[in-house]
Coordinates of C-alpha atoms in Angstrom, one line a residue:
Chain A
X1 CA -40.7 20.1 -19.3
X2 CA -38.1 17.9 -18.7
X3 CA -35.0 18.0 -15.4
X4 CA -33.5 21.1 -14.6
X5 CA -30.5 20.4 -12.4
X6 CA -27.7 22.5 -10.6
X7 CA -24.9 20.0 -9.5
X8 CA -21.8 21.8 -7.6
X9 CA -18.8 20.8 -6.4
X10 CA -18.7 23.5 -3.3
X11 CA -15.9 25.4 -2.4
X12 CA -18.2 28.1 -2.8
X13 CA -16.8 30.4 0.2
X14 CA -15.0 33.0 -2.0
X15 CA -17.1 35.3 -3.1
X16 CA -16.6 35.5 -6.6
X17 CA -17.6 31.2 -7.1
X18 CA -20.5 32.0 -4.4
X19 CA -21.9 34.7 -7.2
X20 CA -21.7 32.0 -10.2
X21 CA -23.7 29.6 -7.7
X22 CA -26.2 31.7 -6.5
X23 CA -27.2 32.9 -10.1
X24 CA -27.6 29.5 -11.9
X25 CA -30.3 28.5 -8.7
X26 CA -31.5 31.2 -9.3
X27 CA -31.8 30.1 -13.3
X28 CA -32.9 27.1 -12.4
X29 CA -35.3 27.8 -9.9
X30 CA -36.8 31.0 -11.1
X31 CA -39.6 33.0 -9.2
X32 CA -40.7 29.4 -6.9
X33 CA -41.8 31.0 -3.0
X34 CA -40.3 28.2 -1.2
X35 CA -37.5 25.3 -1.5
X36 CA -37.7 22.5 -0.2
X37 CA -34.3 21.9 1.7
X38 CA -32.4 18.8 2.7
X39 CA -29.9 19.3 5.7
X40 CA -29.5 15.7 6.5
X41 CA -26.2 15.5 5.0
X42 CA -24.9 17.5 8.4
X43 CA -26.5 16.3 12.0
X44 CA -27.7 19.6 13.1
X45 CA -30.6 20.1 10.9
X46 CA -31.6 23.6 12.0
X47 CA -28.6 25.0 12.3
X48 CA -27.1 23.8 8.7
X49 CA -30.6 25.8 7.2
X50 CA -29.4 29.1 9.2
X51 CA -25.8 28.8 8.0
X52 CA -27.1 28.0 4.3
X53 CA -29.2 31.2 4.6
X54 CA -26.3 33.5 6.5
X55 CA -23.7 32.7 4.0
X56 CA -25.9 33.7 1.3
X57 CA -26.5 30.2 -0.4
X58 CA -29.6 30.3 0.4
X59 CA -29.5 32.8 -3.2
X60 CA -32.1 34.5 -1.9
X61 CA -35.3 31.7 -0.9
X62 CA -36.5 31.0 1.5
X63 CA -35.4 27.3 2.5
X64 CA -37.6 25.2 4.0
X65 CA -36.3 22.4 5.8
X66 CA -37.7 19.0 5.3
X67 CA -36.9 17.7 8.9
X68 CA -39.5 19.8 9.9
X69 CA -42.0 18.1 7.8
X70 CA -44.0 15.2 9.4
X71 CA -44.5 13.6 6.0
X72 CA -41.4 13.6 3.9
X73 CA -43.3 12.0 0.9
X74 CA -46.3 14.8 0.9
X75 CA -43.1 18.0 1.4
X76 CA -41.7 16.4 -1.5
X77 CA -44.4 15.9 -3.4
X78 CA -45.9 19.8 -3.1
X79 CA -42.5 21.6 -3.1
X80 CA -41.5 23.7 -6.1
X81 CA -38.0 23.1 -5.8
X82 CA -35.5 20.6 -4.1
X83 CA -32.4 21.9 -2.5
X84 CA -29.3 19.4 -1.2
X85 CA -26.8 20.1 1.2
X86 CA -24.1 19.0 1.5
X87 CA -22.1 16.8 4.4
X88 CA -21.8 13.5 4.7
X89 CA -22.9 11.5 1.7
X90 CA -23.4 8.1 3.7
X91 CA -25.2 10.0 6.4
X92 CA -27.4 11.9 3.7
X93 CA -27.7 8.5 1.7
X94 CA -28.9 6.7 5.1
X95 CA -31.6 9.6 5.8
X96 CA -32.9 9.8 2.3
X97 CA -33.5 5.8 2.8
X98 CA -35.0 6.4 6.0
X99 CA -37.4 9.3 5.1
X100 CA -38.6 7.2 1.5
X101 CA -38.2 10.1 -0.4
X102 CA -36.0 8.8 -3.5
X103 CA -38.8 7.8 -5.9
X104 CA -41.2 10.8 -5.4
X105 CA -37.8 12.9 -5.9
X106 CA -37.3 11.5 -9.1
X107 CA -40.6 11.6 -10.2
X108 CA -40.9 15.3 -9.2
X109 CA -37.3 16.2 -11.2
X110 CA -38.1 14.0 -14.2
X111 CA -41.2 16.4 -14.5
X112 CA -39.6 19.3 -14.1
X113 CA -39.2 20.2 -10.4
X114 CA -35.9 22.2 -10.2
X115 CA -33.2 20.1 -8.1
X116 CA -30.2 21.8 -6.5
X117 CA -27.5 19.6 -4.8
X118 CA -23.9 20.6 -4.2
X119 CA -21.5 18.4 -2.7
X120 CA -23.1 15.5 -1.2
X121 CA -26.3 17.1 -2.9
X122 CA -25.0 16.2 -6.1
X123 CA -22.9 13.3 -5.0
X124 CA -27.0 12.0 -4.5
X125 CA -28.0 13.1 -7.9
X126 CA -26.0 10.5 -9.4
X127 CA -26.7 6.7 -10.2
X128 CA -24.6 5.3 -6.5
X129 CA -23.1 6.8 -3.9
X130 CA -19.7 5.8 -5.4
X131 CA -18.0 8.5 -5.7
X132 CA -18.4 10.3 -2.6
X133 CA -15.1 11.6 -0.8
X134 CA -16.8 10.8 2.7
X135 CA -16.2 8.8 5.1
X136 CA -18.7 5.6 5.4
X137 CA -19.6 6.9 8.9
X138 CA -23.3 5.4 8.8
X139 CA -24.4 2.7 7.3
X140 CA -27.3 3.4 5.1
X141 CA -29.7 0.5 3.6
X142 CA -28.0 0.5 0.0
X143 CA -25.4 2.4 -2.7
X144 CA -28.4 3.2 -4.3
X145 CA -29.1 7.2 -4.7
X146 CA -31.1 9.3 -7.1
X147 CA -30.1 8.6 -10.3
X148 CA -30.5 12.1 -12.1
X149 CA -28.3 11.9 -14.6
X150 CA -27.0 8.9 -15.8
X151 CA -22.9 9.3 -14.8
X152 CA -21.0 9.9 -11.1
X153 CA -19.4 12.8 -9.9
X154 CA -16.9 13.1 -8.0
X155 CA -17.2 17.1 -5.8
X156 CA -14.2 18.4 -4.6
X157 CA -11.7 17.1 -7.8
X158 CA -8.4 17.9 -8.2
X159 CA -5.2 16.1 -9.5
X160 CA -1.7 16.0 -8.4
X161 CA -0.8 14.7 -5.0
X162 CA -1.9 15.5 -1.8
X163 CA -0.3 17.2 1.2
X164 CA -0.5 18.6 4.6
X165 CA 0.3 21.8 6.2
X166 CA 1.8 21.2 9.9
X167 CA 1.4 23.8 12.3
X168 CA 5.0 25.5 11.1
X169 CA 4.1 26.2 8.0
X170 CA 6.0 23.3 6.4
X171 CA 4.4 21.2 4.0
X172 CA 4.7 16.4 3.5
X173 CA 3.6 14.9 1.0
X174 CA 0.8 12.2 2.4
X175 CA 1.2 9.0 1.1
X176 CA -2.3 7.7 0.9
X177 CA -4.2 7.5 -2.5
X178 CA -4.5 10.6 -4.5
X179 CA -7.7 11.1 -5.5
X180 CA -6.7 10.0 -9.5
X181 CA -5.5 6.5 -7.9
X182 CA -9.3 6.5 -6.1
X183 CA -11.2 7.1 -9.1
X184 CA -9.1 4.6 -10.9
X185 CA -10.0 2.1 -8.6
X186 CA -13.4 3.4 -9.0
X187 CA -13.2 1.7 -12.8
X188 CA -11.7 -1.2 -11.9
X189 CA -14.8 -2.3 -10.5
X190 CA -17.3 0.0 -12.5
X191 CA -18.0 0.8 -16.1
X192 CA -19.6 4.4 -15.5
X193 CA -18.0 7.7 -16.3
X194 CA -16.9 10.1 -14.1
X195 CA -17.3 14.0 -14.1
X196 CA -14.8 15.1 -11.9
X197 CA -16.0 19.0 -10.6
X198 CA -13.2 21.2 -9.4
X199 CA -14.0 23.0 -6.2
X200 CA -16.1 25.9 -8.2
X201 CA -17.3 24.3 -10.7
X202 CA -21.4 24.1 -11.2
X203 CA -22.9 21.7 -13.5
X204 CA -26.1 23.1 -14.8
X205 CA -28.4 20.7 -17.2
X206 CA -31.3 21.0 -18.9
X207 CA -33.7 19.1 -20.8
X208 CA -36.7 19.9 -22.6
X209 CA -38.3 19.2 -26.2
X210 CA -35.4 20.2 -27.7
X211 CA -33.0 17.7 -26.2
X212 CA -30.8 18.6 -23.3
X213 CA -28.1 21.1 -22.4
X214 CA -25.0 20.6 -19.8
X215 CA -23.5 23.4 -19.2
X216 CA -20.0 23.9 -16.9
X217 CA -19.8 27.2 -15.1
X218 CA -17.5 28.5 -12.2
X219 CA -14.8 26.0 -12.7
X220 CA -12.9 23.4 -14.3
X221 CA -14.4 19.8 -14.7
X222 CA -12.7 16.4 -16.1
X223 CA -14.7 13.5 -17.6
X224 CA -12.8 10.2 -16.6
X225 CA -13.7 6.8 -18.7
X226 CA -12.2 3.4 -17.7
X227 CA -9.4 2.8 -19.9
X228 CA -9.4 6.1 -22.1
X229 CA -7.9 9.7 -21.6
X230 CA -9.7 11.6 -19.7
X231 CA -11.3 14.9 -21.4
X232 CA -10.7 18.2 -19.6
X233 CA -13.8 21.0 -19.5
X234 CA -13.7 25.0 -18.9
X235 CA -16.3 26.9 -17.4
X236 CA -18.1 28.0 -19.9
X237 CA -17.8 24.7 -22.0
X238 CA -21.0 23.1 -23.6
X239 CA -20.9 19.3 -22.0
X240 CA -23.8 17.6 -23.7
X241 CA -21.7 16.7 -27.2
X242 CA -19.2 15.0 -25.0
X243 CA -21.3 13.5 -22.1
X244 CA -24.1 12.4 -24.5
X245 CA -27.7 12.3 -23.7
X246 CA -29.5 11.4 -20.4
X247 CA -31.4 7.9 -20.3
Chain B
X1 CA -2.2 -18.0 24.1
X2 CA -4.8 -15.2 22.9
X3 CA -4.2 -12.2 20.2
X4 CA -1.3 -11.3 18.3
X5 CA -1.5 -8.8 16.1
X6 CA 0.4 -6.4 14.3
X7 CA -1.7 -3.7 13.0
X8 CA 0.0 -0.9 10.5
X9 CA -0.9 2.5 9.5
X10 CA 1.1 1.9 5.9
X11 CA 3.0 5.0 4.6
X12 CA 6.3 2.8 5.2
X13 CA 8.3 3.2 2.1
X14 CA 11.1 4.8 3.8
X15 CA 13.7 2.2 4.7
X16 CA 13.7 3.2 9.0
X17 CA 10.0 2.6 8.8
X18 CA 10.0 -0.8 7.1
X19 CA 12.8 -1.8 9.3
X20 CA 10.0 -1.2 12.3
X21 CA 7.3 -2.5 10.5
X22 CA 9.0 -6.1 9.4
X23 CA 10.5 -6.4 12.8
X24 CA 7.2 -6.2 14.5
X25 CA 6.3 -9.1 12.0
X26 CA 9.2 -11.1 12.6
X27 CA 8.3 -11.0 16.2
X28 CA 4.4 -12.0 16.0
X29 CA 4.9 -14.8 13.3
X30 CA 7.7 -16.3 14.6
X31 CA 9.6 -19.3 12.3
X32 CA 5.8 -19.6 10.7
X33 CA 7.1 -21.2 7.4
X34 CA 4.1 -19.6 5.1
X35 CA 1.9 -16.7 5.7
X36 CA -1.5 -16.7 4.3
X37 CA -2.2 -13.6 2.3
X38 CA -5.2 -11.5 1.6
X39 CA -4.6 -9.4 -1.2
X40 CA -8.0 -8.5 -2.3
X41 CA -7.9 -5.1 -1.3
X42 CA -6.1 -4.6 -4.7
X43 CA -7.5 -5.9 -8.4
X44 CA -4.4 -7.4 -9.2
X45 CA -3.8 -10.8 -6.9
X46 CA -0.6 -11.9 -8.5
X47 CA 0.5 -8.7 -8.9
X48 CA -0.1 -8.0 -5.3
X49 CA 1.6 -10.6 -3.6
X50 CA 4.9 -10.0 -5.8
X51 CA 4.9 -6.1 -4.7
X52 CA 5.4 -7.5 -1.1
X53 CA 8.0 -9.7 -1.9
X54 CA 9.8 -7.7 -4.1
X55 CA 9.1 -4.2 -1.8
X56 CA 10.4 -6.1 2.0
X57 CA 6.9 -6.1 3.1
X58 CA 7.2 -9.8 2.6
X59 CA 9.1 -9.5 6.5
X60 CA 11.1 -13.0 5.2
X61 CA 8.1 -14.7 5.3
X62 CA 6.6 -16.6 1.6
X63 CA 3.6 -15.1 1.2
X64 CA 1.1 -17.6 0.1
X65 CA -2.1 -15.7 -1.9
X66 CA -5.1 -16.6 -0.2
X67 CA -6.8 -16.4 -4.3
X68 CA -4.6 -19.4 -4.5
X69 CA -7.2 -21.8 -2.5
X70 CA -10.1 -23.5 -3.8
X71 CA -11.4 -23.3 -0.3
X72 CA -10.2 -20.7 1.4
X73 CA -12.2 -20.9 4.2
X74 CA -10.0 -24.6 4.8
X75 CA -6.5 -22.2 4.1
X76 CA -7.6 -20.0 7.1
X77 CA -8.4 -23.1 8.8
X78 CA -4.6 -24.6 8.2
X79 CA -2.7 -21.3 8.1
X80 CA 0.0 -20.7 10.3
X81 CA -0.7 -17.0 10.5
X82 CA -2.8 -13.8 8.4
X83 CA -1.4 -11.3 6.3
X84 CA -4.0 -8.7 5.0
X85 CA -2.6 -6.0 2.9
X86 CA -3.7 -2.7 1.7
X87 CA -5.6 -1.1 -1.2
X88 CA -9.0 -0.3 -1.0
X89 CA -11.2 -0.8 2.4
X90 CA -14.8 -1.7 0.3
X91 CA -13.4 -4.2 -2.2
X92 CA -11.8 -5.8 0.7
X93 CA -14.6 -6.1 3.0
X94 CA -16.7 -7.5 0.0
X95 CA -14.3 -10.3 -0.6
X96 CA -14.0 -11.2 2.9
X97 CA -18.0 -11.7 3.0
X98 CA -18.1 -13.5 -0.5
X99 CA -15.3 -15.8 0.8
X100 CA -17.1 -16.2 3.9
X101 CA -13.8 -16.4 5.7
X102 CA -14.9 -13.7 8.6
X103 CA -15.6 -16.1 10.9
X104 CA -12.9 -18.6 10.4
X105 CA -10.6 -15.5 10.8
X106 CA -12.0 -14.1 14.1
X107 CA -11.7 -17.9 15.8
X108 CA -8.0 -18.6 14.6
X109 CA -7.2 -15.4 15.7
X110 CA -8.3 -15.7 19.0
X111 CA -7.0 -19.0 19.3
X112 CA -3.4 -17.4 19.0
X113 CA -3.2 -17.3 15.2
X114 CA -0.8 -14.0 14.3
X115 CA -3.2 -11.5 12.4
X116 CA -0.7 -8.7 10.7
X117 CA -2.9 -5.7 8.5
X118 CA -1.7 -2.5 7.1
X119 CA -3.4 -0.2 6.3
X120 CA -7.1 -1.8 4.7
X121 CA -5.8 -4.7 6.5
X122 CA -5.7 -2.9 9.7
X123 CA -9.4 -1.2 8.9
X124 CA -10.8 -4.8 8.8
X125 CA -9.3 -6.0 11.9
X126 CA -11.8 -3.4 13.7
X127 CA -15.8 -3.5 14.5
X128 CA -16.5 -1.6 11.1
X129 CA -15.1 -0.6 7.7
X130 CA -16.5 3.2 9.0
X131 CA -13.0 4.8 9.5
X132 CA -11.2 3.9 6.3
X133 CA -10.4 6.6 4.3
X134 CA -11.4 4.5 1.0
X135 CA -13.6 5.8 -2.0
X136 CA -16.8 3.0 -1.9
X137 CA -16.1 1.5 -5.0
X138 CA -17.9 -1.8 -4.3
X139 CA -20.8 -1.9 -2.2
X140 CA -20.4 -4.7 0.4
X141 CA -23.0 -7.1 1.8
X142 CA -22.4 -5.6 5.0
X143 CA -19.5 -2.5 6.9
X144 CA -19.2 -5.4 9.6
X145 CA -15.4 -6.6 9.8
X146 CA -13.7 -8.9 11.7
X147 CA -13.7 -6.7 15.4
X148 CA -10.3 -8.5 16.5
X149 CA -9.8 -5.1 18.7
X150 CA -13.1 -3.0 20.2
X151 CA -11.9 0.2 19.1
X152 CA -11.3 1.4 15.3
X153 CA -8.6 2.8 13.3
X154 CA -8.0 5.2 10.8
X155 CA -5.0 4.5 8.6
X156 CA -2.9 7.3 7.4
X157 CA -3.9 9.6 10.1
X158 CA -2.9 13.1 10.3
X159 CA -4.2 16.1 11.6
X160 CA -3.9 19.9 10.1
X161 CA -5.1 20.8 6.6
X162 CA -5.3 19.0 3.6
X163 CA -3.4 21.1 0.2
X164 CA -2.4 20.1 -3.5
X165 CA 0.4 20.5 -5.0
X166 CA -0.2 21.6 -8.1
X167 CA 2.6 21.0 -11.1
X168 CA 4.4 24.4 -11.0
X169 CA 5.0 23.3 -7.2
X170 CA 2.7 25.7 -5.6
X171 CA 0.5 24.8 -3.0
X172 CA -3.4 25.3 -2.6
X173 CA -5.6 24.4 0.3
X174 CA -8.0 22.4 0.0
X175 CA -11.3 22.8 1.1
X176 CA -13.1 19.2 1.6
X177 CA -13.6 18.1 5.3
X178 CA -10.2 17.4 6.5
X179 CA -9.4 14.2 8.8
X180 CA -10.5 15.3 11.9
X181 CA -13.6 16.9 10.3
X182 CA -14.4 13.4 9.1
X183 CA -13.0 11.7 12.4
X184 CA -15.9 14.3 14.6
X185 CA -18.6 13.3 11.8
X186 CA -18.0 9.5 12.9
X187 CA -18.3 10.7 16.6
X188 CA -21.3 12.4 15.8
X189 CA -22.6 9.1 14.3
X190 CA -21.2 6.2 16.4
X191 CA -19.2 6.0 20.1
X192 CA -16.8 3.6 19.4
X193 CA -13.2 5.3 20.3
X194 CA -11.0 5.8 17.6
X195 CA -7.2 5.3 17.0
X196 CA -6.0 7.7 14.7
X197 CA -2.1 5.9 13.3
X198 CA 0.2 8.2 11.9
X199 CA 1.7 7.0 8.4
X200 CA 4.8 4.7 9.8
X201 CA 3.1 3.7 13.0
X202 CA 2.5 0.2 14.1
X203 CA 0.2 -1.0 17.1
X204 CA 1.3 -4.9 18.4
X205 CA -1.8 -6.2 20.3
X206 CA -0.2 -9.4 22.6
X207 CA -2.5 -11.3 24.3
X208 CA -2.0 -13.8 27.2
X209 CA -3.0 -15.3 30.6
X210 CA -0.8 -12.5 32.2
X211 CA -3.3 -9.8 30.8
X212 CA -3.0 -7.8 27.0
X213 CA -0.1 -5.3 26.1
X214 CA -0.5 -2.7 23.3
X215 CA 2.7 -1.1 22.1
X216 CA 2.8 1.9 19.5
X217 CA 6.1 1.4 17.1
X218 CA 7.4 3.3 14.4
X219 CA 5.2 6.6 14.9
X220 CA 2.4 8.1 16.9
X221 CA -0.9 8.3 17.2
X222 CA -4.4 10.0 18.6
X223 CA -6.7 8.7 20.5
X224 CA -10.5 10.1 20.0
X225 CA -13.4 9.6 21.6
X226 CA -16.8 11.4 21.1
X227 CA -16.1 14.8 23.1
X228 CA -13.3 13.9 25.1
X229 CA -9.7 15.8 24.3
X230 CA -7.9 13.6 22.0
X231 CA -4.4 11.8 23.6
X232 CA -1.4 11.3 22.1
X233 CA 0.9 8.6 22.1
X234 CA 4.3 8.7 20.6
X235 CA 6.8 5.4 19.5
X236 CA 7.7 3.1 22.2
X237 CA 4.6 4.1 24.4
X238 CA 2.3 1.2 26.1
X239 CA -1.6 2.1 25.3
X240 CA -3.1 -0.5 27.1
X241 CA -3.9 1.7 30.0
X242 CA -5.7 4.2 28.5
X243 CA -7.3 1.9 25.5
X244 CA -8.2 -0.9 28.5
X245 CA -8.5 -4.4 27.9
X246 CA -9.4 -6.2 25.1
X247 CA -13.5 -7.5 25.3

């Protein structure tokens, strides 16, 4: 039995996207007691594990958070599932450092331990922190995150240009980078792809004897490659032909 | 004769703004005959230095590429006065580590050298990269920066919510943190204050034996501090009194 993932964007709140969510954990995961929970990505630990379970994205487990484990490692190493929050990435990055938990994670998923991330949960999942949308508010040891799957995401895509709303109800266009400009930068210094996850949009893969499966649900997704056109996804779409094997 | 700086937000396309913005140059530098430039904050050196020219940015003033020098630690040494300009915070901060120019920087500058950043080039005049609004593209040695002022900034500041503008011109909120989200997150983090600069706004830092004025130009700006009620300064208005002095 091989990774069986469930990378969202967020943007979850409506309750038609929070549905699509809540059933593919509930794919992924199955009939597991407890999960494992990471709330590091937010600084009040507790609290994020309440609000996870009163807005329903909890999809029906109990979560169990990992802060309240003396020994990360040993939490990691018996849970039947993995769950991560989402935040900030940096801050999220700099506690998963700081607690050692990366390679028994890996291990754990590579045989089969379901993983759950959305946002910064699946910013993590990736190879570096790269892509993330935060702001570097904490330093953490290194770039270096999970690794899952073997390309970046980038939560919270969209294209076009960005504006603000005042408080009058009129709207400016703000002239910093869009978020296309970003992740073109991105490949300017970086060879690897890009999925791009519209708010919505779930990534659900899985892998056994087989070979592997990467399925879009919920939303929209765009694959950006340095120097090519970039591909654009439905939910619904099969991703694997496109996205290729994982390493 | 101590700090000069001239520290922009960007977001000055608009001629009014650019008027400001190369004014408050003019001023700091003086009848400097070349400026140094950093433009490492974008891929494209060449290219970089003749946007400024060619855009007004240039204040008058030949613009000599820092990329240019063999040693460019010795250029900082004999330059007349810094120009950093903006792109991406990370790639930025990397080459000012791998040039090893930091230091060189910090003591010219306090020695009376004019310093002039927008935008990246303003993030790096602070303690830490940790209130750019930059993707982390490259992964830096360090988030140290050059800490010519005890306080951060965060470029392109604006408050409100973020939307999209999507290409039948309608308009969609979107839900990722928005700036002060991010801007609390930090304060959660770290209690350095924080100078939020409006796109168009310009802070002139002037140092001398009589003390240190601070002067906002061209727009206005927030100051945050870790729960304390934001104030607000508008164009024209003398911040030194509430920032305090220089360390």
């Amino acid at each position: 039995m091989g990774r069986r993932l469930v990378l969202a964007s967020g943007g979850v709140r409506a309750e038609e996207r929070r549905a699509v969510y809540t059933q593919a954990i509930r794919d992924a995961i199955g009939d597991a007691g407890r999960v494992l929970f990471v709330p590091h990505a937010l600084a009040d630990h507790d609290g994020t594990v309440a609000k996870f379970a009163e807005k329903g994205l909890d999809a029906g487990y109990a979560l169990d958070g990992i802060h309240r484990h003396d020994d990360p490692v040993r939490a990691v190493e018996e849970a039947e599932a993995i769950y991560v929050g989402g935040g900030n990435t940096f801050r999220l990055v700099a506690a998963l450092h700081r607690m050692g938990v990366l390679d028994a994670i890996r291990r754990r998923v590579r045989d089969g331990m379901p993983y759950v991330g959305v946002s910064a949960g699946s910013n993590v999942a990736c190879p570096k922190l790269s892509t993330t949308n935060d702001m570097p508010i904490v330093e953490p040891p290194s770039f270096e995150t999970l690794g899952l799957v073997p390309f970046q995401i980038n939560p919270h895509y969209f294209s076009g240009s960005t504006w603000r709303r005042d408080a009058d109800g009129s709207y400016h266009e703000h002239f910093g980078e869009t978020r296309d400009d970003r992740l073109r930068e991105f490949h300017e210094e970086n060879t690897t792809p890009v999925l791009g996850l519209y708010e919505g949009a779930v990534l659900v893969v899985e892998e056994n004897d087989a070979g592997t499966t990467m399925t879009l649900l919920g939303g929209p997704a765009r694959w950006l490659r340095p120097g090519e056109e970039p591909i654009d996804f439905a939910a619904g779409d099969r991703l694997e032909s496109v996205i290729g094997a994982l390493e």
